[in-house]
DNA sequence: TTGAAAGCGCTAACAT
DNA sequence: ATGTTAGCGCTTTCAA
């Protein structure tokens, strides 16, 4: 028979104390401040603890100590390579400091985010990581009143009264547009994420639009399509753009998932990328480098963001310094989905009103 | 100035009681058993509660009540379309019953899984969802001793002493292999997930192998490659298979991510899929349907699995019935990455020792 | 229907 | 270095 430590369901610190013939306060010390307990006693206690299969009672612990060594995170969705990696970075970093992570998702709904934040507060998290800036004053007030340190990520807003770790979505998006303008594109399409309640998505479109406007490049409203961040939605949006009488030569996407969907639609329709149409994404998720052709995009160091957020939060838990603002640098990664537009001769042909894009099946 | 409810950081049930001029026990009743409180009093208390911005203290609550209305889940990784969706299904289902979710990930390490399970128990989860069966006796013993209801998912094992919600990975994997055998393939490659500490990955390879063996189809060991579940690893594995003197005509993958990577490598190398090589995956993540060509795979209803797991756990919390076992049916989805192998004439040519696969860049 | 009071298991002063 | 003890904020008998 396999030997397993005897675990009785409800061993408390008191039981252990009794078995050791010492007071429960010392057991608590062994658990929380081992350095102040005489080494040999400490060893003996550890042995009994292990033998008895003692598991601390978290609720009792945090009720008494008023700390939980737990952090919370509320992300729009965990089913996203970007957020999954950010959370992973956060998780690892706080883990090294003895903190646990409580994860919740809002599904891009401010109401649900508020509910989750509230739930995390009830559960007593010592700090929390949020994404973006779109939330009600009530939420900020609650956070302030309960004195919960928090950081907003995927955002860089040095004037904000709370810390931010991220970048300027509008400015960065403009860089991508500028790049495509630089290589000669003049007819653009945008496949944006859903902008309602999503400041990052809204900022990105705003950045794309601003860059085009600065160069005097027009953008018919039919060329701007807003879609949830999924592959099939990206495909559908690209299909719609290709159906236009005068399709764009370059498509700016709200993120890499939409860009990937757009690219796949082109493959399905035998529209050559980048010869006939260029596609750019945002985030540089793993797939962007490995699909064929590779997607031109902005690299967001997701893991680093999680780690930096952790640092900021740990700092805030220790002391209450002025809100830190960490600017994360993004890098433009040019891959196979972008190239200069087809020559002007060809452009003239399609300008004749005839679409050169194959019809969707 | 914007009006926001006054939230004092530490309003307790006692403060509310004082403000209402009643005892704290009644406040507790309003919160937990509203039906036994006189309606008008109840209303008055609710008003004060809201006005004061009261937020219950979770730790105190669960210390006193010995329940947390919280469930835990430990998945290998959250950065996986499959697990993300399973968790989402679980989350939604338990949410409807007033439960919160505590999520942890093990990164496919049994040691880390054990630590996370322990942490969840410390935090007092009322039940938890796990994935697969590979864990030590100690963990099962701990779960038993602490009387934590749990369910193992992505697994169907009717004889197991704890509930399972899933399917037979070995049998299902064999179905895919059988399909490829049926359409004429005889030279196979396998790109498996890492089988150490991963029963699902191991069962899938075992299933592939068994199906081939049953039909007397040989499988050189060089044709079986084990890789972590990432796109670039899938690409690398496919590159290796294509470099073999006699490459397979069909490649069975451990999941869709590996299959996708394998497919992309073929695109990069201009190896035509399915004309020159067939590829099959497992899971049917969203991308499998939308990449080009679509990936032949087994559809795993991830959301349903999460929901069924929730049902089982909620049942177990209420009563302690015999372990339920829920069999989840998978469906074989045939898409563009599979087709009968090239004709025997061509097969003979490549059997001559010359590789027809382009060399990787 | 409501109140009084005894803990839930632990930590952290304060003593010694 | 260790023991004593008073809570932490809440739920839940038990009484009224």
XYZ file of C-alpha atoms (C1' of nucleotides) in Angstrom:
754
model
C 0.000 0.000 0.000
C 1.224 3.402 -0.924
C 2.231 5.544 2.021
C 0.790 9.000 2.118
C 0.961 11.550 4.935
C -2.034 11.366 7.195
C -4.173 14.327 6.333
C -7.003 14.945 8.705
C -9.487 17.306 7.276
C -9.363 19.941 9.961
C -5.982 20.203 11.580
C -5.583 23.669 12.962
C -2.631 25.516 14.293
C -3.937 24.626 17.743
C -3.769 20.890 17.096
C -0.216 21.287 15.920
C 0.616 23.331 19.000
C -0.793 20.606 21.213
C 1.170 17.888 19.452
C 4.344 19.932 19.820
C 3.608 20.882 23.381
C 4.033 24.583 22.638
C 1.745 27.542 22.068
C -0.090 28.236 18.852
C 1.598 31.611 18.583
C 4.876 29.868 17.965
C 3.361 27.753 15.226
C 2.170 30.961 13.652
C 5.680 32.337 13.926
C 7.191 29.298 12.290
C 4.781 29.873 9.438
C 5.186 33.630 9.104
C 8.486 34.663 10.669
C 10.606 31.522 10.788
C 13.788 33.513 11.441
C 12.706 34.447 14.938
C 12.134 30.856 16.033
C 14.913 28.718 17.469
C 16.120 26.496 14.580
C 15.650 23.170 16.318
C 12.150 24.008 17.457
C 11.402 25.261 13.974
C 12.502 21.951 12.505
C 10.407 19.994 14.923
C 7.357 22.061 14.120
C 7.940 21.682 10.409
C 8.102 17.942 10.829
C 4.817 17.800 12.719
C 3.228 20.196 10.258
C 4.153 17.958 7.354
C 3.209 14.780 9.170
C -0.185 16.151 10.063
C -0.784 17.440 6.575
C -1.541 20.878 7.875
C -3.039 23.330 5.385
C -3.385 26.917 6.591
C -6.852 28.411 6.609
C -6.532 31.344 4.246
C -9.637 33.146 5.395
C -8.643 33.052 9.041
C -5.210 34.148 8.077
C -6.226 37.176 6.124
C -8.910 38.127 8.594
C -6.284 38.304 11.290
C -3.450 39.779 9.271
C -5.493 42.024 7.024
C -3.430 40.978 4.035
C -4.077 38.197 1.574
C -0.878 38.049 -0.453
C -3.169 37.848 -3.400
C -3.403 40.085 -6.418
C -6.256 40.358 -8.828
C -6.359 40.957 -12.549
C -9.339 41.781 -14.703
C -8.741 41.406 -18.422
C -11.261 41.691 -21.257
C -10.832 38.043 -22.125
C -8.387 35.334 -21.370
C -8.969 33.803 -24.786
C -6.480 36.152 -26.381
C -2.833 35.474 -26.948
C -1.984 38.987 -25.844
C -3.821 39.040 -22.529
C -2.921 35.449 -21.793
C 0.742 36.378 -22.027
C 0.373 39.560 -20.037
C -1.357 37.622 -17.291
C 1.313 34.971 -17.440
C 4.013 37.593 -16.974
C 2.151 39.096 -14.055
C 1.556 35.713 -12.525
C 5.186 34.659 -12.662
C 6.447 37.953 -11.300
C 4.132 38.091 -8.311
C 4.638 34.403 -7.666
C 8.290 35.142 -6.977
C 7.146 37.455 -4.209
C 4.797 34.957 -2.658
C 1.633 36.355 -4.168
C -1.181 34.451 -5.777
C -3.248 35.635 -8.699
C -7.008 35.911 -8.906
C -8.052 36.219 -12.500
C -11.324 37.553 -13.814
C -12.534 38.575 -17.244
C -14.937 41.295 -18.280
C -15.706 40.271 -21.836
C -15.246 43.938 -22.795
C -18.244 44.957 -20.675
C -17.679 47.801 -18.205
C -20.588 46.567 -16.105
C -19.108 43.139 -15.836
C -15.682 44.588 -15.181
C -17.114 46.638 -12.325
C -18.735 43.540 -10.869
C -15.502 41.580 -11.112
C -13.473 44.370 -9.537
C -15.948 44.489 -6.707
C -15.743 40.747 -6.279
C -11.959 40.903 -6.174
C -12.138 43.600 -3.521
C -14.507 41.466 -1.469
C -12.072 38.641 -1.736
C -9.494 41.006 -0.340
C -6.885 41.286 -3.060
C -3.955 43.436 -2.002
C -3.683 45.046 -5.442
C -4.966 44.598 -8.955
C -4.110 44.921 -12.599
C -6.643 46.341 -15.025
C -6.627 46.934 -18.757
C -7.294 50.279 -20.397
C -9.147 53.265 -19.057
C -12.873 52.830 -19.864
C -14.637 52.457 -16.559
C -17.027 54.468 -14.456
C -16.121 57.002 -11.786
C -17.795 54.766 -9.230
C -15.230 52.082 -9.836
C -12.328 54.466 -9.420
C -13.945 55.836 -6.287
C -14.382 52.355 -4.847
C -10.767 51.518 -5.539
C -9.690 54.755 -3.879
C -11.915 54.316 -0.859
C -10.785 50.756 -0.271
C -7.223 51.874 -0.868
C -6.541 49.113 -3.353
C -3.406 49.795 -5.381
C -4.044 49.197 -9.062
C -2.417 49.741 -12.414
C -3.949 50.255 -15.835
C -2.116 48.422 -18.618
C -2.005 48.568 -22.422
C -2.089 52.304 -22.000
C 0.441 55.035 -21.375
C -1.039 58.163 -19.846
C 1.532 60.078 -17.853
C -1.069 62.596 -16.669
C -3.387 59.970 -15.232
C -3.723 60.012 -11.426
C -3.110 56.264 -11.321
C -0.187 54.329 -12.719
C -0.203 53.121 -16.290
C 2.013 50.556 -17.997
C 1.798 50.587 -21.743
C 2.038 52.663 -24.855
C 0.150 55.334 -26.754
C -2.158 53.321 -28.969
C -3.017 56.250 -31.154
C 0.584 57.250 -31.827
C 1.695 53.671 -32.400
C -1.157 52.918 -34.754
C -0.205 56.029 -36.689
C 3.293 54.619 -37.143
C 1.924 51.602 -38.950
C -0.211 53.768 -41.199
C 2.752 56.011 -41.872
C 4.818 53.039 -42.897
C 2.237 51.971 -45.462
C 1.914 55.544 -46.690
C 5.684 55.709 -46.996
C 5.836 52.692 -49.250
C 3.245 54.273 -51.505
C -0.231 53.197 -50.481
C -3.055 55.699 -50.952
C -6.195 53.573 -50.807
C -6.752 52.181 -47.323
C -9.164 49.945 -45.543
C -9.438 49.605 -41.769
C -10.655 46.536 -39.952
C -11.028 47.872 -36.433
C -11.928 46.113 -33.234
C -15.215 47.057 -31.591
C -14.553 50.570 -30.322
C -17.457 50.904 -27.894
C -16.120 50.491 -24.358
C -12.667 49.709 -25.719
C -10.298 52.646 -25.519
C -7.426 50.733 -27.098
C -9.465 49.782 -30.146
C -10.815 53.320 -30.426
C -7.353 54.842 -30.064
C -5.953 52.585 -32.732
C -8.550 53.557 -35.325
C -8.119 57.179 -34.344
C -4.383 56.803 -34.914
C -4.901 55.196 -38.318
C -7.339 57.908 -39.327
C -5.126 60.718 -38.081
C -2.098 59.476 -39.986
C -4.032 59.283 -43.223
C -5.583 62.691 -42.661
C -2.194 64.256 -42.007
C -1.080 63.118 -45.455
C -4.298 64.222 -47.061
C -5.327 60.671 -47.909
C -9.072 60.199 -48.027
C -10.843 57.290 -46.366
C -14.391 56.494 -47.522
C -16.517 55.362 -44.608
C -17.274 52.103 -46.417
C -13.600 51.278 -45.982
C -13.795 51.306 -42.199
C -15.271 48.156 -40.735
C -15.632 47.442 -37.050
C -15.607 43.826 -35.906
C -15.094 41.724 -32.781
C -11.591 40.316 -32.471
C -12.077 36.910 -34.079
C -10.658 35.185 -37.131
C -13.981 34.707 -38.927
C -14.897 38.353 -38.339
C -11.582 39.365 -39.846
C -12.335 37.182 -42.841
C -15.802 38.642 -43.253
C -14.473 42.181 -43.060
C -11.823 41.513 -45.675
C -14.425 39.901 -47.918
C -16.478 43.081 -47.669
C -13.502 45.290 -48.486
C -12.628 43.191 -51.515
C -16.184 43.516 -52.746
C -15.955 47.310 -52.896
C -15.948 48.839 -56.376
C -12.488 50.171 -55.615
C -10.891 47.974 -52.981
C -8.079 49.298 -50.813
C -4.476 48.391 -51.567
C -3.653 48.273 -47.862
C -5.676 47.159 -44.869
C -4.893 48.303 -41.334
C -6.233 45.932 -38.708
C -7.131 46.479 -35.079
C -5.052 43.494 -34.028
C -3.321 40.413 -35.359
C -6.348 38.180 -35.054
C -8.303 40.400 -37.418
C -5.246 40.659 -39.664
C -4.879 36.908 -39.687
C -8.536 36.478 -40.589
C -8.139 39.062 -43.340
C -5.103 37.249 -44.668
C -6.824 33.879 -44.650
C -9.750 35.296 -46.578
C -7.316 36.462 -49.230
C -5.841 32.979 -49.390
C -9.297 31.457 -49.718
C -10.114 33.891 -52.520
C -6.716 33.577 -54.185
C -6.063 37.268 -53.730
C -2.279 37.533 -53.604
C -0.800 39.091 -50.486
C 1.110 41.394 -50.595
C 1.103 41.724 -54.405
C -2.538 42.680 -54.666
C -3.198 43.875 -51.155
C -1.137 44.629 -48.075
C -2.262 43.775 -44.548
C -0.940 45.035 -41.233
C -1.829 43.953 -37.707
C -1.091 45.017 -34.149
C 0.312 43.064 -31.134
C 2.657 40.577 -32.817
C 1.156 37.464 -31.341
C 3.092 34.283 -31.973
C 1.091 33.377 -35.019
C 1.949 36.593 -36.818
C 5.516 35.432 -37.279
C 4.674 31.921 -38.332
C 1.707 32.076 -40.637
C 2.358 32.384 -44.337
C 3.089 35.024 -45.262
C 4.205 36.534 -41.988
C 2.129 39.477 -40.797
C 3.567 42.977 -40.609
C 2.674 44.260 -37.169
C 3.731 46.144 -34.070
C 5.465 44.023 -31.508
C 3.940 44.344 -28.040
C 6.166 42.729 -25.393
C 3.260 41.151 -23.561
C 5.228 39.252 -20.994
C 7.203 42.332 -20.069
C 4.029 44.301 -19.571
C 2.801 41.780 -17.060
C 6.139 41.876 -15.279
C 6.301 45.652 -15.173
C 2.745 45.824 -13.911
C 3.734 43.445 -11.132
C 6.672 45.637 -10.189
C 4.507 48.713 -10.009
C 1.919 46.948 -7.867
C 4.482 45.487 -5.501
C 5.981 48.955 -5.107
C 2.582 50.377 -4.312
C 1.851 47.722 -1.733
C 5.076 48.514 0.093
C 4.766 52.270 0.060
C 2.413 54.668 -1.683
C 4.641 56.602 -4.063
C 3.452 58.916 -6.801
C 1.867 56.904 -9.584
C 4.521 55.430 -11.797
C 4.068 55.465 -15.518
C 5.961 52.916 -17.538
C 6.283 53.531 -21.251
C 6.595 50.315 -23.198
C 8.300 50.587 -26.558
C 6.690 48.847 -29.483
C 8.609 47.765 -32.507
C 7.351 47.746 -36.071
C 7.972 44.314 -37.530
C 7.782 44.255 -41.292
C 6.941 40.853 -42.681
C 5.486 39.379 -45.838
C 1.987 40.826 -45.807
C 3.066 44.308 -46.799
C 4.731 45.657 -49.928
C 4.417 48.725 -52.112
C 1.130 48.808 -54.035
C 0.891 47.454 -57.571
C 2.169 49.938 -60.192
C 0.096 52.895 -61.267
C -0.790 51.258 -64.573
C -2.555 48.510 -62.746
C -4.019 51.023 -60.371
C -5.524 52.870 -63.333
C -7.194 49.717 -64.562
C -8.973 49.040 -61.337
C -9.761 52.725 -60.988
C -11.995 52.189 -64.049
C -14.705 51.014 -61.731
C -14.200 47.325 -62.367
C -13.198 45.272 -59.362
C -10.161 43.124 -59.777
C -10.858 41.227 -56.596
C -12.277 37.717 -57.016
C -15.753 37.302 -55.666
C -16.117 35.354 -52.462
C -17.441 31.848 -52.855
C -18.940 67.749 -9.407
C -19.869 64.185 -10.080
C -21.891 62.543 -7.341
C -20.634 59.206 -6.184
C -21.812 57.174 -3.204
C -19.766 57.862 -0.143
C -17.507 54.891 0.320
C -15.662 54.796 3.565
C -12.892 52.355 3.483
C -13.916 50.224 6.410
C -17.633 50.102 6.855
C -18.507 46.920 8.630
C -21.768 45.218 9.296
C -21.616 46.745 12.761
C -21.497 50.297 11.436
C -24.489 49.572 9.275
C -26.291 48.064 12.241
C -25.598 51.190 14.281
C -26.852 53.466 11.522
C -30.029 51.404 11.235
C -30.466 51.119 14.970
C -30.689 47.335 14.800
C -28.395 44.426 15.527
C -25.635 43.225 13.230
C -27.232 39.805 13.101
C -30.125 41.264 11.175
C -27.809 42.929 8.694
C -26.231 39.560 8.159
C -29.674 38.100 7.579
C -30.533 40.750 5.035
C -27.368 39.773 3.207
C -27.733 36.021 3.426
C -31.354 35.138 4.057
C -33.355 38.177 2.963
C -36.599 36.222 2.922
C -36.706 35.922 6.696
C -36.428 39.665 7.270
C -39.461 41.943 7.390
C -39.662 43.543 3.901
C -39.700 47.159 5.042
C -36.732 46.658 7.344
C -34.968 44.851 4.558
C -35.501 47.807 2.240
C -34.245 50.254 4.808
C -31.117 48.199 5.373
C -30.495 47.895 1.651
C -30.709 51.635 1.318
C -28.183 52.245 4.076
C -25.945 49.526 2.717
C -25.840 51.177 -0.689
C -25.472 54.662 0.725
C -22.561 53.598 2.880
C -20.902 51.743 0.026
C -20.664 48.605 2.095
C -18.471 45.845 0.696
C -18.608 42.516 2.549
C -15.371 41.179 3.942
C -14.950 37.877 2.174
C -12.432 36.414 4.580
C -14.564 37.114 7.629
C -17.526 35.757 5.812
C -15.998 32.473 4.874
C -14.294 32.055 8.200
C -17.670 32.263 9.866
C -19.730 30.380 7.325
C -17.138 27.841 6.252
C -18.116 28.291 2.598
C -16.676 30.644 0.023
C -18.985 30.312 -2.971
C -15.818 30.095 -4.963
C -14.625 27.392 -7.291
C -11.130 26.778 -8.486
C -9.753 25.536 -11.772
C -6.244 24.438 -12.567
C -5.482 24.131 -16.263
C -2.144 23.431 -17.928
C -2.111 26.858 -19.518
C -4.587 29.574 -20.152
C -2.776 30.513 -23.352
C -4.615 27.840 -25.276
C -7.794 28.301 -27.221
C -9.102 25.010 -25.870
C -8.562 25.602 -22.175
C -9.547 29.230 -22.436
C -12.914 28.179 -23.776
C -13.388 25.404 -21.263
C -12.666 27.854 -18.470
C -15.022 30.353 -20.006
C -17.804 27.770 -20.064
C -17.127 26.861 -16.446
C -16.988 30.482 -15.416
C -20.303 31.373 -16.987
C -22.072 28.351 -15.611
C -20.958 28.795 -12.023
C -21.533 32.535 -12.232
C -25.225 31.829 -12.730
C -25.187 30.058 -9.393
C -23.444 32.864 -7.565
C -20.008 31.301 -7.615
C -16.742 32.973 -8.436
C -13.826 31.358 -10.218
C -10.236 31.159 -9.063
C -8.021 30.253 -11.955
C -4.540 28.804 -11.804
C -2.248 27.228 -14.347
C 0.276 24.452 -13.983
C 2.280 24.849 -17.167
C 2.048 21.060 -17.560
C 4.078 20.526 -14.399
C 2.586 18.138 -11.827
C 4.607 19.804 -9.090
C 3.254 23.183 -9.960
C -0.226 21.777 -10.306
C 0.049 20.294 -6.837
C 1.159 23.647 -5.464
C -1.712 25.447 -7.161
C -4.249 22.907 -5.939
C -2.918 23.355 -2.444
C -3.128 27.115 -2.784
C -6.715 26.872 -3.958
C -7.560 24.683 -1.000
C -5.948 27.200 1.335
C -8.060 29.868 -0.238
C -11.037 27.724 0.591
C -12.560 26.892 -2.774
C -15.737 24.873 -2.449
C -14.855 22.688 -5.445
C -12.439 22.543 -8.313
C -11.993 21.556 -11.916
C -8.822 19.813 -13.017
C -7.540 18.576 -16.345
C -6.458 15.023 -17.029
C -5.289 12.366 -14.635
C -1.521 12.760 -14.154
C -1.012 13.764 -10.571
C 0.417 12.181 -7.466
C -1.453 10.141 -4.888
C -0.676 12.834 -2.344
C -2.785 15.320 -4.245
C -5.735 12.956 -4.455
C -5.350 12.204 -0.767
C -5.304 15.895 0.090
C -8.430 16.497 -1.942
C -10.138 13.575 -0.227
C -9.053 14.595 3.263
C -10.180 18.184 2.790
C -13.369 16.881 1.199
C -13.046 19.124 -1.828
C -15.311 18.009 -4.647
C -13.434 17.967 -7.939
C -13.810 16.799 -11.493
C -11.188 15.730 -14.021
C -11.864 16.992 -17.540
C -10.621 16.195 -21.063
C -10.829 12.590 -19.999
C -13.516 9.938 -19.821
C -12.784 7.180 -17.350
C -15.965 5.569 -16.100
C -14.051 3.368 -13.661
C -12.291 6.259 -11.967
C -13.324 6.903 -8.343
C -13.784 10.594 -9.112
C -15.972 12.174 -11.764
C -14.651 12.738 -15.262
C -16.018 14.891 -18.054
C -14.474 14.213 -21.413
C -13.673 11.604 -23.992
C -11.336 8.694 -24.627
C -8.313 10.347 -26.189
C -6.856 7.100 -27.384
C -10.003 5.887 -29.105
C -10.706 9.285 -30.638
C -7.173 9.680 -31.926
C -7.483 6.248 -33.490
C -10.537 7.455 -35.394
C -8.495 10.139 -37.107
C -5.785 7.681 -38.021
C -8.406 5.264 -39.313
C -9.846 7.959 -41.506
C -6.489 8.620 -43.110
C -5.882 4.899 -43.507
C -9.299 4.565 -45.115
C -8.504 7.140 -47.754
C -5.345 5.270 -48.623
C -2.422 6.592 -46.618
C 0.286 4.139 -45.594
C 3.248 6.353 -44.710
C 2.567 8.357 -41.564
C 4.267 10.937 -39.463
C 3.188 11.943 -35.978
C 3.783 15.336 -34.414
C 2.827 14.634 -30.833
C 2.594 16.974 -27.884
C 5.040 16.415 -25.042
C 3.833 13.166 -23.508
C 5.676 13.350 -20.200
C 3.180 14.340 -17.506
C 0.473 14.775 -20.100
C -1.915 11.863 -20.242
C -3.970 13.385 -23.046
C -0.947 13.831 -25.277
C 0.290 10.343 -24.448
C -3.137 8.793 -25.072
C -3.405 10.512 -28.414
C -0.089 9.164 -29.703
C -0.975 5.765 -28.314
C -4.237 5.931 -30.241
C -2.483 6.916 -33.453
C 0.043 4.138 -33.042
C -2.567 1.542 -32.185
C -4.671 2.327 -35.230
C -1.687 2.006 -37.552
C -0.577 -1.192 -35.873
C -4.039 -2.715 -36.216
C -3.807 -2.242 -39.974
C -0.255 -3.499 -40.095
C 1.123 -0.139 -41.119
C 4.692 0.413 -39.974
C 5.855 3.612 -38.325
C 9.608 4.300 -38.263
C 10.587 5.988 -35.033
C 12.073 8.909 -36.979
C 8.531 9.680 -38.057
C 7.345 10.326 -34.510
C 8.316 13.722 -33.199
C 7.360 15.096 -29.823
C 7.060 18.865 -29.424
C 5.544 21.461 -27.104
C 2.210 22.803 -28.307
C 3.346 25.890 -30.206
C 3.161 27.006 -33.813
C 6.923 27.249 -34.368
C 7.458 23.801 -32.856
C 4.858 22.427 -35.237
C 6.708 24.075 -38.100
C 10.042 22.665 -36.977
C 8.620 19.174 -36.652
C 7.105 19.293 -40.100
C 10.377 20.556 -41.517
C 12.093 17.535 -39.998
C 9.528 15.135 -41.419
C 9.880 16.643 -44.875
C 13.632 16.209 -44.684
C 13.315 12.443 -44.234
C 14.487 10.343 -47.159
C 10.960 9.047 -47.450
C 8.621 11.625 -46.004
C 5.162 10.609 -44.797
C 2.106 11.261 -46.942
C 0.020 12.007 -43.865
C 0.867 13.689 -40.585
C -1.171 13.176 -37.420
C -0.768 16.013 -34.948
C -1.258 16.154 -31.200
C -3.459 19.207 -31.506
C -4.496 21.949 -33.892
C -1.699 24.295 -32.924
C 0.893 21.755 -34.007
C -1.170 20.996 -37.105
C -1.355 24.684 -37.913
C 2.390 25.058 -37.517
C 2.921 22.000 -39.716
C 0.616 23.469 -42.335
C 2.345 26.836 -42.290
C 5.711 25.188 -42.770
C 4.348 23.506 -45.864
C 3.143 26.859 -47.155
C 6.544 28.396 -46.481
C 8.224 25.536 -48.332
C 5.655 25.448 -51.131
C 4.753 21.886 -50.296
C 1.175 21.509 -51.491
C -1.377 20.490 -48.887
C -3.211 18.154 -49.270
C -1.833 17.163 -52.711
C 1.622 16.280 -51.454
C 0.928 15.735 -47.802
C -2.125 15.481 -45.581
C -2.312 16.974 -42.094
C -4.776 16.296 -39.303
C -5.172 17.998 -35.956
C -7.193 17.581 -32.763
C -9.495 19.961 -30.839
C -10.998 22.056 -33.650
C -10.016 25.420 -32.304
C -11.483 28.382 -34.136
C -8.488 28.792 -36.384
C -8.755 25.274 -37.767
C -11.884 26.219 -39.673
C -10.595 29.529 -40.941
C -7.019 29.065 -41.966
C -6.310 28.094 -45.541
C -6.728 25.292 -46.203
C -9.006 24.354 -43.325
C -7.604 21.733 -40.985
C -9.127 18.275 -40.704
C -9.580 17.666 -37.016
C -11.749 16.332 -34.211
C -14.197 18.828 -32.833
C -14.035 19.168 -29.059
C -16.995 21.151 -27.687
C -14.885 23.125 -25.246
C -17.577 25.393 -23.910
C -19.854 22.465 -23.220
C -17.118 20.704 -21.302
C -16.788 23.686 -18.996
C -20.520 23.802 -18.501
C -20.845 20.102 -17.807
C -17.969 20.248 -15.363
C -19.783 23.052 -13.565
C -22.940 20.981 -13.345
C -21.074 18.046 -11.888
C -19.345 20.229 -9.306
C -22.515 22.024 -8.275
C -24.178 18.637 -7.834
C -21.319 17.460 -5.672
C -21.441 20.547 -3.498
C -25.122 19.999 -2.800
C -24.966 16.296 -2.095
C -22.240 13.687 -2.447
C -23.584 11.315 -5.087
C -21.615 8.595 -6.805
C -19.080 10.138 -9.164
C -20.728 11.133 -12.391
C -18.992 10.446 -15.659
C -19.958 12.540 -18.614
C -18.963 11.284 -22.032
C -18.449 14.080 -24.502
C -18.866 13.164 -28.164
C -16.261 14.402 -30.578
C -16.913 14.861 -34.242
C -14.469 14.278 -37.066
C -14.404 17.382 -39.232
C -12.876 16.779 -42.626
C -11.468 19.901 -44.214
C -8.939 20.829 -46.841
C -5.727 19.528 -45.289
C -6.495 15.892 -45.985
C -6.967 13.958 -49.208
C -5.996 10.576 -50.573
C -2.249 10.243 -51.130
C -0.681 10.948 -54.497
C -0.935 7.978 -56.891
C 1.307 4.983 -56.561
C 3.411 6.014 -59.554
C 4.517 9.072 -57.698
C 4.919 7.054 -54.551
C 7.328 4.772 -56.368
C 9.439 7.706 -57.458
C 9.952 8.988 -53.985
C 10.456 5.453 -52.736
C 13.615 5.520 -54.846
C 15.390 7.237 -52.015
C 15.164 10.689 -53.496
C 13.251 13.221 -51.471
C 10.618 15.160 -53.304
C 10.184 17.624 -50.476
C 11.778 21.038 -50.965
C 14.526 21.798 -48.516
C 13.793 24.278 -45.780
C 15.257 27.724 -46.189
C -39.034 38.473 13.382
C -35.061 40.153 15.852
C -31.148 40.327 19.402
C -27.184 38.474 22.178
C -23.227 36.144 22.086
C -20.152 32.498 20.939
C -16.960 31.353 17.971
C -14.648 30.474 12.891
C -8.633 29.885 12.715
C -5.338 32.818 12.794
C -1.996 36.976 13.747
C 0.157 40.406 16.394
C 0.689 43.133 20.267
C 2.209 42.801 24.712
C 4.341 40.084 28.364
C 7.728 37.337 30.189
C 12.717 33.074 22.188
C 8.150 31.861 23.519
C 3.486 32.371 25.815
C -0.986 34.954 26.596
C -4.605 37.066 24.802
C -7.431 40.172 22.289
C -9.417 40.682 18.391
C -10.077 40.493 12.698
C -15.725 40.858 10.507
C -18.908 37.868 10.000
C -22.504 33.865 10.629
C -25.235 31.196 13.401
C -27.148 28.984 17.174
C -30.084 29.979 20.996
C -33.348 33.046 23.317
C -36.774 36.214 23.469
